[in-house]
XYZ file of C-alpha atoms in Angstrom:
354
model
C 0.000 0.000 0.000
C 2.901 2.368 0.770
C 4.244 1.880 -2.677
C 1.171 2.478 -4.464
C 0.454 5.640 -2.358
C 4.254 6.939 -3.522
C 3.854 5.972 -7.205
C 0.443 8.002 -7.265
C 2.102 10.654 -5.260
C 5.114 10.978 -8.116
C 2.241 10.330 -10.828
C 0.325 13.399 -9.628
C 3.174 15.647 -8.691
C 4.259 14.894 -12.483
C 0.751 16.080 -13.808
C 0.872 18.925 -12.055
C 3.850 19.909 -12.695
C 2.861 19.632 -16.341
C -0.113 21.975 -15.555
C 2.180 24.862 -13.980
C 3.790 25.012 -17.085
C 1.186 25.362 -19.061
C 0.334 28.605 -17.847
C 3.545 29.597 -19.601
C 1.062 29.004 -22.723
C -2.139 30.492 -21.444
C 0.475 33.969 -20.804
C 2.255 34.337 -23.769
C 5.784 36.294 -23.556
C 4.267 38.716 -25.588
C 1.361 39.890 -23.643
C 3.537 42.094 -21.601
C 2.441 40.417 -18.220
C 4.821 39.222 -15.672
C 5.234 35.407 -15.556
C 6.766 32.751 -12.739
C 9.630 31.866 -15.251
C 10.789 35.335 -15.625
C 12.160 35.493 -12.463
C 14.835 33.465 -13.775
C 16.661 35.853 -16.138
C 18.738 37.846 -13.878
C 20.701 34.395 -12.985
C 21.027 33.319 -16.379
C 22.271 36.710 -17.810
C 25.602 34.255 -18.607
C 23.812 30.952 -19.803
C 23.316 30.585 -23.117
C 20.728 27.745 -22.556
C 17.840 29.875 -20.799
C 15.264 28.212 -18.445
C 12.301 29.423 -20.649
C 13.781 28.246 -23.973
C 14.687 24.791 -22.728
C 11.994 22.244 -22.131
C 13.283 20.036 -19.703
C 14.536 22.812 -17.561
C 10.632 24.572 -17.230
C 10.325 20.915 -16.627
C 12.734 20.564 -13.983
C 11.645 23.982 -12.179
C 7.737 22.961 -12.179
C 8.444 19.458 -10.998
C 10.943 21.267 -7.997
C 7.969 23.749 -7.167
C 5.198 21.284 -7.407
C 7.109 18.840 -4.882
C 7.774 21.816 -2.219
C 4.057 23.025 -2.802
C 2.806 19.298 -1.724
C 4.861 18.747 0.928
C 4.024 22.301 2.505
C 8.108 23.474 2.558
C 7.599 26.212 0.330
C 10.822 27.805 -0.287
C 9.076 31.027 -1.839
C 11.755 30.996 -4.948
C 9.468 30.687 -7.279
C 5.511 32.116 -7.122
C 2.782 33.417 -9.273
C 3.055 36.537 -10.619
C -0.062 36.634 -12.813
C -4.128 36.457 -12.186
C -3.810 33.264 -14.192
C -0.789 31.816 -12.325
C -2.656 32.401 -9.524
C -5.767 30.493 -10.574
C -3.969 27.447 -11.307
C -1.643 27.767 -8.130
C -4.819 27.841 -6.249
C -6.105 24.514 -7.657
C -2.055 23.029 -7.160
C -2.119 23.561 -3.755
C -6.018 22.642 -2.834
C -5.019 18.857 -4.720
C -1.429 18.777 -3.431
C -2.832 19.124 0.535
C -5.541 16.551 -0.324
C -3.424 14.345 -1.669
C -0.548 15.037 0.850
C -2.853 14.185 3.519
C -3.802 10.687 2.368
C 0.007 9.666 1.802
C 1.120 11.110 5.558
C -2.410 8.932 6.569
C -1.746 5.465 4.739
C 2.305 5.957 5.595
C 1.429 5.874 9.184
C -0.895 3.422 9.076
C 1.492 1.396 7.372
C 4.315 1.631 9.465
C 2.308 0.811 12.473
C 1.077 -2.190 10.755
C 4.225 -3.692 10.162
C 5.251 -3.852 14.013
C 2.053 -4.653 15.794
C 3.520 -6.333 18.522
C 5.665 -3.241 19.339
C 2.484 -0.971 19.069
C 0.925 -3.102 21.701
C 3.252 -3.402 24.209
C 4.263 0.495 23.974
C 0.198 0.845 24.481
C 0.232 -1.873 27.524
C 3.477 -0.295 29.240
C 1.444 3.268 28.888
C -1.731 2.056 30.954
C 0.914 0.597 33.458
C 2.419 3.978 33.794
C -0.192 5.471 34.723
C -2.268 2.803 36.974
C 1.163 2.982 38.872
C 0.899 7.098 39.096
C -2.420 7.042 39.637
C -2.472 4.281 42.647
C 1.089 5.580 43.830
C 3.288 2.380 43.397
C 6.389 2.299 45.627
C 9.331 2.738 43.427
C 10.813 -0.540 44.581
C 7.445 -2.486 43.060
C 7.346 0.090 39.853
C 10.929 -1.531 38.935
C 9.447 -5.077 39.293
C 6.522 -4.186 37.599
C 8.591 -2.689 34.522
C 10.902 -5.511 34.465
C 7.884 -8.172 34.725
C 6.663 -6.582 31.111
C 9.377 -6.052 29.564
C 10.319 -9.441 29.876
C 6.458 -10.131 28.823
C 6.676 -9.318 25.141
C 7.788 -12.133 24.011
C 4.413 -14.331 25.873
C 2.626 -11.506 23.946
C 3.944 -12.265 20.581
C 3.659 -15.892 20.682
C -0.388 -15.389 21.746
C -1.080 -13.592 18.439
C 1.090 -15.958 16.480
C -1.259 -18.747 18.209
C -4.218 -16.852 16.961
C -2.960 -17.380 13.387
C -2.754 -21.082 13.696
C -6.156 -20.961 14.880
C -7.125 -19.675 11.336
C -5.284 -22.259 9.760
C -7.080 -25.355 8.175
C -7.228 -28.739 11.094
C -4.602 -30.793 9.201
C -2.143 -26.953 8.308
C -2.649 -26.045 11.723
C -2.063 -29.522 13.287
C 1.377 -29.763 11.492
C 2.493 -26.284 12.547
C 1.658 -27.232 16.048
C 3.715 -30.691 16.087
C 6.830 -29.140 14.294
C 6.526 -26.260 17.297
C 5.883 -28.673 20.043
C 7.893 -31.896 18.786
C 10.962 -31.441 20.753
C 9.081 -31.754 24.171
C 6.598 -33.856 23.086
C 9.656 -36.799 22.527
C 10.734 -35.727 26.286
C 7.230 -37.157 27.452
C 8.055 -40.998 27.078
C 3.881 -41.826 27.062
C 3.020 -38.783 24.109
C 6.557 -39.719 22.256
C 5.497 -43.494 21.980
C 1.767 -42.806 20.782
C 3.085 -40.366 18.598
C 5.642 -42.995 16.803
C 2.928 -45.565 16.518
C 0.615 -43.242 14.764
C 3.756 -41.986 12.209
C 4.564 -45.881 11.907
C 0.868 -47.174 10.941
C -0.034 -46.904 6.860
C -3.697 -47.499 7.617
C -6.244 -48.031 10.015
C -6.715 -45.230 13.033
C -3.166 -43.628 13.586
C -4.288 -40.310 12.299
C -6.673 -40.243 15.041
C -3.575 -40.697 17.603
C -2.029 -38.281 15.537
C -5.323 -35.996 16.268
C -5.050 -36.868 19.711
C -1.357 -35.608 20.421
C -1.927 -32.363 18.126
C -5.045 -31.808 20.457
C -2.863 -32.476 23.585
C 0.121 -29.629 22.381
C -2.897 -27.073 21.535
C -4.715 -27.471 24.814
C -1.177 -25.946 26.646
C -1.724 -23.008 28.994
C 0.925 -20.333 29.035
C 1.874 -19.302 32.392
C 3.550 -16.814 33.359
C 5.671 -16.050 36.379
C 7.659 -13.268 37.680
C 10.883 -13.426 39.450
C 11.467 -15.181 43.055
C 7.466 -16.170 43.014
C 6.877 -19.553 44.071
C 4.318 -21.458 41.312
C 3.294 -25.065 40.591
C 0.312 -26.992 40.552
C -0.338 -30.889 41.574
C -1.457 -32.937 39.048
C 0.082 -30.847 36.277
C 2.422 -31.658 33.400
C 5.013 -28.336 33.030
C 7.250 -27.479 29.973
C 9.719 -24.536 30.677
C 9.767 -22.224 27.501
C 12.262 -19.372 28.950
C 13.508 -18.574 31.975
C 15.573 -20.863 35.114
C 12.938 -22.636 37.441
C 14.302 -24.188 40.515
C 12.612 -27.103 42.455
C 12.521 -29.009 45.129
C 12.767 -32.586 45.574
C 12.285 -33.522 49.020
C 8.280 -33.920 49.451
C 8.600 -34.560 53.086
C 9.207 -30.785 53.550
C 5.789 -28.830 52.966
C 7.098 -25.065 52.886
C 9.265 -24.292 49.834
C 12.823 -23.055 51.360
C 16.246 -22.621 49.676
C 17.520 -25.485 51.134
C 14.564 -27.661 49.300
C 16.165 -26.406 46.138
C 17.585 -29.146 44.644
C 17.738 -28.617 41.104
C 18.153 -25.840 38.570
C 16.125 -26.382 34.922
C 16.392 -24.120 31.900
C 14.224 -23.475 28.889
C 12.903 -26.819 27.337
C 12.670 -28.563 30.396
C 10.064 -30.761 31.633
C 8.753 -31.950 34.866
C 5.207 -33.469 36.314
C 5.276 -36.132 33.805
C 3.536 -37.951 36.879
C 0.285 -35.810 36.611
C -2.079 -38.603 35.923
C -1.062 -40.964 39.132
C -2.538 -40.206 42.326
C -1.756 -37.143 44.705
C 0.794 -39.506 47.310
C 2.910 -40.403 44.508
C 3.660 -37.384 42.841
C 6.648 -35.582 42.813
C 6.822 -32.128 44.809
C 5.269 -29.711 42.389
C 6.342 -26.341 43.506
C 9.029 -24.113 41.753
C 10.551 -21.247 42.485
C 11.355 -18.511 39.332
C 14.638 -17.466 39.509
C 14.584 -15.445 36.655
C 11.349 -13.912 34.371
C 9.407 -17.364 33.826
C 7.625 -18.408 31.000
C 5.922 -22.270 30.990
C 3.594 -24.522 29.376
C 0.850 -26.062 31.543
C -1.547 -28.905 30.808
C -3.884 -30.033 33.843
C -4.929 -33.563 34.713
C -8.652 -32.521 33.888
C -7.823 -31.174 30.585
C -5.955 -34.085 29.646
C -8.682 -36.903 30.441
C -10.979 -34.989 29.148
C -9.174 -35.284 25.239
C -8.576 -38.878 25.932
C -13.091 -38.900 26.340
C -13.165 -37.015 23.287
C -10.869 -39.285 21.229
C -11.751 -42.361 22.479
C -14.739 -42.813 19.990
C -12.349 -43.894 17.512
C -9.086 -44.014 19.117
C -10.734 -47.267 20.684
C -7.021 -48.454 22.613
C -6.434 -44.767 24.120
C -8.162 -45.772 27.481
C -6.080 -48.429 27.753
C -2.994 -47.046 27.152
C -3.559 -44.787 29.533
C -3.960 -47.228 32.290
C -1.093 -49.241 31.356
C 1.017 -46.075 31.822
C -0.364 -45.412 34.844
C -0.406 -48.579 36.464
C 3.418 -48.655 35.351
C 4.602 -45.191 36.289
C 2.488 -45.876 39.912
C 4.014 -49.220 40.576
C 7.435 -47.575 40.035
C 6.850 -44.637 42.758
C 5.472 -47.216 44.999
C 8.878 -49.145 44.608
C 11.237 -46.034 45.454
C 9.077 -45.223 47.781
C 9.622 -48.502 49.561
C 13.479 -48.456 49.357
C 13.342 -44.742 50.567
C 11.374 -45.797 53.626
C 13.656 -49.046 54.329
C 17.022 -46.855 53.412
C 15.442 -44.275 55.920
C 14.869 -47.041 58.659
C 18.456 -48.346 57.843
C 20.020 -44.780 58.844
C 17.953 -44.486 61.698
C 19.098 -48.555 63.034
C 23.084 -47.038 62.049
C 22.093 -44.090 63.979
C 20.812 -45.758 67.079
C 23.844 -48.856 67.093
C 26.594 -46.265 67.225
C 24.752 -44.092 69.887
């Protein structure tokens, strides 16, 4: 659009340009009237080539005057010095500010257009400014609150781009999401083997399992978290798209502390894998952001609730399901069981040497 608003402006500008010099015609030399050229005389006293001999010179000068005239700089060097000269001006200038206008308008337009995520977050960080002037924000929380959406625009950008998928076609938009979501989809051993079985079958229902894991990645909740605040939901499956998380491993402990932090994870980590067992064999779920966190959150509920959609014709899903279970519970149950008898082996150490 920009482009076609310039070519019309250089389009028009040449027109009228062509128009200012025909009032050269309409005033012939010979009428004894002043005209806009004459002006030009004293200078060339020394030229042999005069400006109002030479074509593409009147050419030159009306295309120079007819580009200050739109663009409101009017250098004054050259004017009308005739009733008819005047006319035409008159019609010039009334065009050249219509026309003007509509270029500044669709330039503007354009230019916003082409960085919409940086129009919205300058619009965003605005209303914050003044929500924090208005409700008088300490300074200390002002710097948090800055540095919480700055850090933010990137959550914001990925939202709209999200939005665009959702225009896509089902089978565009289910590709799109599986080359965006593969690489932690393979990190979830019970998603990466359904997903392999429905790539491996030539017929019968693996696009439906296909379906099913494209449905999975979609439903994903962004959350967002700012520094030092402690997040995490039982039940939960969490994929870490930027930012360091720390968590704690030690579930005996029910207050998160800094000595519960036992390991540090970085973007494209992943953690709850457990979310469909029971509550007393899940792993501690709390995390503490140690840095602007942004993370990927699918909830127990949500998740059965695709495996009930798909099971009309995903008819092994269900079953699948349990098996994982049943295998992932029997395996906390047996490191819970060595914990407790390793615990009770300390304690009978403890006690012999006292």
């Amino acid at each position: 659009n920009l482009l076609k608003f310039f070519t019309l402006l250089g389009f028009v500008t040449h027109w009228l340009a062509c128009l200012w010099c025909l009032t050269l015609v309409l005033v012939d030399e010979g009428d004894g009237v002043p005209r806009w050229v004459d002006g030009f005389s004293a200078n060339e006293e020394q030229v042999a080539a005069k400006t109002k001999d030479t074509a593409w010179k009147l050419y030159v000068q009306s295309f120079y005057f007819v580009s200050y005239t739109i663009t409101s700089v009017g250098y004054g060097d050259i004017g009308p010095q005739n009733i008819i000269e005047t006319i035409v001006l008159t019609w010039i200038v009334i065009v050249s500010g219509v026309l003007w206008t509509l270029v500044l308008g669709e330039a503007c337009a354009t230019i916003s257009a082409m960085k919409p995520d940086e129009v919205a977050f300058h619009s965003t960080m605005d209303d914050l400014n003044r929500m924090m002037h208005d409700r008088l924000v300490p300074p200390q929380m002002k710097l948090r609150l800055r540095t919480f959406f700055l850090a933010r625009k990137t959550a914001q950008r990925r939202q709209r781009q999200m939005q665009i998928i959702d225009g896509m076609s089902p089978g565009l938009a289910g590709e799109v999401v599986m080359e965006l979501n593969r690489v932690w989809i393979t990190k979830v051993r019970f998603l990466d083997n359904i997903l392999k079985s429905s790539l491996s079958k030539t017929e019968g229902n693996g696009s439906f399992f296909y379906a099913f894991v494209v449905d999975v990645a979609r439903s994903m909740l962004t959350a967002i978290h700012a520094q030092s605040e402690v997040f995490g939901q039982p039940q939960a499956l969490y994929i870490l798209s930027r930012g360091l998380v720390s968590r704690r491993l030690d579930p005996t402990h029910k207050k998160m502390e800094l000595a519960d932090l036992n390991v540090v994870n970085s973007a494209g980590a992943v953690w709850g894998v457990d979310f469909l067992v029971d509550l007393h064999l899940l792993e501690p779920a709390e995390s503490l952001a140690l840095t602007y966190v942004e993370a990927m959150m699918l909830k127990r509920e949500t998740f059965l609730s695709l495996v009930e959609r798909h099971d009309i014709y995903c008819t092994s899903l269900k079953a699948q399901v349990r098996r994982f279970c049943a295998w992932l519970a029997f395996q906390r149950a047996i490191l819970r069981m060595a914990k407790r008898r390793r615990k009770k082996r300390d304690q009978a150490a403890k006690e012999k040497l006292a």
